[in-house]
Amino acid sequence: MTDEPDFTEPGRLLFAGSCEFMFGGAKAGDLPPADLPEIAFAGRSNVGKSSLLNALTFRKSLARVSRTPGRTQQLNFFELGAPPRLRLVDMPGYGFAAVGKEKLASWPVLIRDYLRGRAKLLRVFTLVDARRGVGKLDEEFFELLDKSAVSYQLVLTKRDEIKVSEREPTLEAARKALEKRPAAHPEIAFTSAEKNEGLEELRAGIARLLAGR
Ligand SMILES: Nc1nc2c(ncn2[C@@H]2O[C@H](COP(=O)(O)OP(=O)(O)OP(=O)(O)O)[C@@H](O)[C@H]2O)c(=O)[nH]1
Ligand SMILES: [Mg+2]
């Protein structure tokens, strides 16, 4: 038993309301004012960032889901609620080489500037494909988050691709990878955008975060 308030319903309500694309920024400095609380979704290209955003907001095509990895090459901002209460940010995927040279070079600057300068960034959700686990690039990204003093939480995606018997070991391996990351949120989300798994819990966690608990 616990006295923790249950944020399941606030979470559902938060994400069931209106959600509008508001801004896409491809250059550092080209960002909307940080006048609303914000959460961002980051991770390797193809990890399922856009799919998770769509699933969380009960939509099919809010954020573009790529057939070609590396599609989301800008920071896309969405606003939840009317009047807006929270901004969701779909970040460009990292670790995909086959994009234009110029764009590749501008990604880290864009990401770096964003992470450094965002006063109302509550948390970055760092997505990792459950089949791959935390890799070198993810570790590098965690370093950047640590250096930028941004709080972050790991989300393992594509849960449906993991055999039931392998789910607990998969989570355990991710926990191990986070042991040396005291800035990471202790809870790990384990989601499937395809099968709608782990989404209710994640929405509730986000509503709790927004409520400042
Ligand atoms: N099986 C399964 N496939 C998924 C899931 N989420 C995403 N995918 C698939 O993974 C691929 C990439 O998904 P996206 O949502 O476009 O990934 P992204 O991280 O936004 O990719 P970039 O924008 O290119 O960085 C697509 O083919 C999705 O259908 C999931 O929960 N389960
Ligand atoms: Mg995307």
XYZ file of C-alpha atoms and ligand atoms in Angstrom:
246
model
C 0.000 0.000 0.000
C 1.156 3.482 -0.761
C -0.186 7.002 -0.404
C 1.125 7.959 -3.839
C -1.642 9.627 -5.819
C -2.629 7.674 -8.918
C -1.843 9.644 -12.068
C -3.357 7.191 -14.533
C -6.461 9.244 -15.242
C -4.687 12.643 -15.279
C -2.217 11.033 -17.678
C -4.936 9.809 -19.983
C -6.677 13.187 -19.918
C -3.454 15.046 -20.602
C -2.813 13.043 -23.767
C -6.415 12.604 -24.918
C -6.929 16.320 -25.511
C -5.869 18.315 -28.502
C -2.347 17.974 -29.778
C -1.046 20.274 -32.459
C 2.201 20.527 -34.333
C 3.478 23.998 -33.546
C 7.015 24.343 -34.800
C 9.863 22.606 -36.571
C 13.375 23.902 -36.019
C 16.340 22.718 -38.046
C 18.955 25.252 -36.918
C 20.318 26.126 -33.530
C 18.760 29.388 -32.391
C 15.692 28.621 -34.461
C 13.529 27.451 -31.552
C 10.255 28.621 -30.040
C 10.434 30.492 -26.715
C 10.691 28.217 -23.680
C 7.427 29.465 -22.215
C 5.787 26.088 -21.537
C 6.940 22.961 -19.730
C 8.485 20.582 -22.219
C 9.514 16.952 -22.522
C 11.629 15.585 -25.338
C 12.005 12.186 -27.001
C 15.470 11.253 -28.180
C 17.315 8.167 -29.325
C 18.948 6.424 -32.224
C 17.420 6.746 -35.598
C 14.623 4.218 -36.099
C 14.225 3.508 -32.379
C 10.558 4.514 -32.498
C 10.414 8.132 -31.268
C 7.751 9.297 -33.683
C 5.759 6.086 -33.210
C 5.814 6.526 -29.441
C 4.623 10.131 -29.756
C 1.754 9.019 -31.964
C 0.810 6.182 -29.607
C 0.999 8.334 -26.490
C -1.300 10.917 -28.054
C -3.730 8.269 -29.366
C -2.958 9.281 -32.933
C -1.835 7.568 -36.073
C 0.016 10.310 -37.840
C 0.839 13.240 -35.603
C 4.560 12.675 -35.899
C 5.843 11.181 -39.095
C 6.918 7.575 -38.836
C 9.781 6.828 -41.132
C 10.209 4.151 -43.668
C 13.663 5.504 -44.292
C 15.691 5.833 -41.092
C 16.882 9.310 -40.301
C 13.770 11.065 -41.496
C 13.149 13.337 -38.564
C 15.997 15.772 -39.067
C 14.690 18.620 -37.034
C 13.275 19.322 -33.615
C 9.520 19.045 -33.968
C 7.408 20.708 -31.292
C 3.853 19.657 -30.471
C 1.522 21.257 -27.942
C -0.801 19.231 -25.742
C -4.094 20.645 -24.538
C -6.104 23.780 -25.191
C -4.899 26.046 -23.711
C -1.574 24.251 -24.124
C -0.147 22.634 -20.984
C 2.849 20.713 -22.209
C 5.101 20.646 -25.233
C 6.352 17.399 -26.715
C 9.536 17.489 -28.714
C 10.449 14.864 -31.294
C 14.228 15.025 -31.594
C 16.274 14.035 -34.629
C 17.579 10.494 -34.390
C 21.284 10.059 -33.839
C 23.627 7.506 -35.329
C 22.441 7.365 -38.854
C 25.178 8.161 -41.326
C 23.424 8.219 -44.674
C 22.124 11.772 -44.528
C 23.511 14.866 -46.203
C 26.884 15.848 -44.883
C 25.802 19.299 -43.903
C 22.786 18.059 -41.982
C 24.796 15.442 -40.162
C 27.170 18.109 -38.953
C 24.372 20.352 -37.796
C 22.591 17.706 -35.710
C 24.856 17.706 -32.720
C 24.909 21.503 -32.619
C 21.141 21.642 -32.757
C 20.795 18.974 -30.098
C 23.510 20.433 -27.930
C 22.111 23.939 -28.050
C 18.645 22.692 -27.348
C 19.697 20.643 -24.329
C 21.845 23.367 -22.882
C 19.466 26.228 -23.198
C 16.013 24.907 -22.427
C 14.809 26.354 -19.133
C 11.533 24.437 -18.975
C 12.753 21.086 -20.227
C 11.416 18.754 -17.531
C 12.874 15.512 -18.808
C 14.352 13.879 -21.875
C 13.022 10.422 -22.606
C 15.889 8.496 -24.119
C 14.596 5.673 -26.239
C 16.529 2.464 -26.738
C 15.398 -0.422 -28.930
C 14.828 -3.308 -26.506
C 16.336 -5.736 -29.023
C 19.627 -3.836 -29.128
C 19.926 -2.626 -25.561
C 21.955 0.391 -24.459
C 24.786 0.867 -26.946
C 27.828 3.044 -27.333
C 25.982 5.881 -29.013
C 23.349 5.869 -26.283
C 26.112 6.066 -23.694
C 27.550 9.047 -25.531
C 24.177 10.699 -25.525
C 23.818 10.055 -21.768
C 27.181 11.786 -21.320
C 25.863 14.793 -23.165
C 22.742 14.824 -20.978
C 24.854 14.521 -17.835
C 27.020 17.420 -18.988
C 23.986 19.496 -19.889
C 22.449 18.852 -16.441
C 19.244 17.606 -18.021
C 17.264 14.893 -16.274
C 16.418 11.888 -18.368
C 14.589 8.592 -18.312
C 15.224 5.463 -20.301
C 12.441 4.045 -22.447
C 12.912 0.594 -23.940
C 10.876 0.418 -27.140
C 9.441 -2.366 -29.320
C 8.499 -4.509 -26.319
C 6.346 -6.617 -28.633
C 9.508 -7.820 -30.367
C 10.856 -9.313 -27.129
C 9.765 -12.784 -26.069
C 7.886 -12.762 -22.781
C 10.608 -14.860 -21.131
C 13.248 -12.343 -22.253
C 11.503 -9.222 -20.953
C 12.759 -9.284 -17.374
C 16.379 -10.019 -18.430
C 16.125 -7.188 -20.967
C 15.013 -4.771 -18.251
C 17.708 -6.046 -15.920
C 20.428 -5.411 -18.505
C 19.119 -1.870 -18.986
C 19.108 -1.302 -15.224
C 22.724 -2.419 -15.124
C 23.648 0.011 -17.890
C 22.124 2.852 -15.857
C 23.939 1.983 -12.645
C 26.734 4.381 -13.471
C 24.259 7.136 -14.359
C 22.997 8.731 -11.180
C 21.271 11.504 -13.163
C 19.000 9.009 -14.905
C 15.526 8.506 -13.504
C 15.418 5.175 -11.651
C 12.297 3.914 -13.443
C 12.609 2.426 -16.901
C 9.611 2.520 -19.222
C 9.109 -0.542 -21.423
C 6.777 0.261 -24.282
C 5.272 -1.006 -27.474
C 3.779 1.635 -29.717
C 2.562 -1.174 -31.929
C 0.695 -3.085 -29.228
C -0.052 -0.168 -26.889
C 1.962 -1.567 -24.020
C 3.451 0.485 -21.224
C 1.812 3.654 -22.506
C -0.659 4.185 -19.685
C 2.176 4.023 -17.156
C 4.283 6.418 -19.204
C 1.416 8.914 -19.563
C 0.838 8.712 -15.812
C 4.535 9.318 -15.141
C 4.482 12.365 -17.393
C 1.332 13.748 -15.710
C 3.037 13.251 -12.331
C 6.139 15.018 -13.586
C 4.029 17.919 -14.849
C 2.281 18.135 -11.483
C 5.700 18.429 -9.874
C 5.505 15.229 -7.806
N 7.381 -3.866 -33.655
C 7.415 -2.566 -33.385
N 7.876 -1.694 -34.306
C 7.912 -0.370 -33.998
C 7.487 0.104 -32.719
N 7.675 1.445 -32.704
C 8.173 1.778 -33.919
N 8.328 0.701 -34.700
C 8.829 0.682 -36.091
O 10.162 1.169 -36.133
C 10.401 1.967 -37.309
C 10.889 3.350 -36.929
O 9.889 4.027 -36.217
P 9.885 5.626 -36.060
O 8.814 5.945 -35.076
O 9.836 6.291 -37.367
O 11.334 5.852 -35.423
P 12.078 7.238 -35.137
O 12.883 6.997 -33.925
O 11.088 8.353 -35.091
O 13.021 7.338 -36.399
P 13.807 8.641 -36.938
O 12.826 9.773 -36.967
O 14.239 8.208 -38.277
O 14.938 8.879 -36.027
C 9.063 1.973 -38.059
O 9.104 0.977 -39.031
C 8.043 1.630 -36.972
O 6.890 1.020 -37.493
C 7.001 -0.856 -31.763
O 6.591 -0.558 -30.634
N 6.995 -2.169 -32.153
Mg 11.027 10.148 -36.133
